[in-house]
């Protein structure tokens, strides 16, 4: 019985304290702290959104430059291959005609790409071996560094583009988080205008909840 009476007295004292001017005083202090903290968090949140937006722009620009370089390297590869084909066609005519003098001259025109492939191709006895490759360009010894370079640059461009997409996602998350912090700012701003302790208390509590939600997102997101 005494325990119930003690609990009842505690509730009465709590209600009296809430209805006193002290509670209004603390509500005002909490509202000011809420407004200050939400303002600082919003500024930091906007800064991070802008930073991640900058990372996105840089990554996209670098990816675009890499793709241009890959295209140039690929074009160079086709030109080099075309030159090798032209030289080899003349060599093939001389080879089938057994014109050793012309063959020797054309061999001196071989590129570093074509020479090992032709040597390996000749070892397959292409004139008598029906299973021999049709040309040295089909041999594994024939390599085109420009095409390899183009493939490497293309992979780098894809990686940079993916990095830009990730940065864009981070920026969007920070921008979305601004809504939560702006809501906390709104409730903190109107708390002093609302008449009535229960309503003012509810507004401050909602503002604190939105601020904590926004701060949680800030601390959970990576910092740039």
C-alpha angles and dihedrals in degrees: 000000000000089000092055090047089051093051090048092051091050091054091049092051090049092051091048090050092049091050093048127093089251090071091051089050092052092045090056092049092048091048091052092048090047091051093048095046093045091050092052092044091049091051092049091045091053091048091053092047089053092047093052089046088056091050089051093051092047093049092049092049092049091047090052091050091049091052091052090050090048090052091050091049091049091050090050089051092054091048091050091047091049090052091049091049092052093050092045093050090056090046091050091054091051091045094053089046091047089233097161094178093055090042091054090049093049093046088062087058093056116118121229086256095054103039100071091041093053092047091052091045093052089053089063090064093234095188094058104022112081090193094057117114115264094240141356089258087073092056121101088231090068108090130172111207090190091060090046089050090049091052091049092049091047091053090049090050091051091050092049092048090051089050089052091051090051091049090048090053091050091049091050091051091052091047091051089049088058088070092060093047092045088053090052089050091050094052092044090052097050096041092088092049096055118095118217129050098240093052092044091048091051092050092050091048092051090047091052090049092052091046092051090048090051093046090050090057092046092054092043094053123078117257122232 
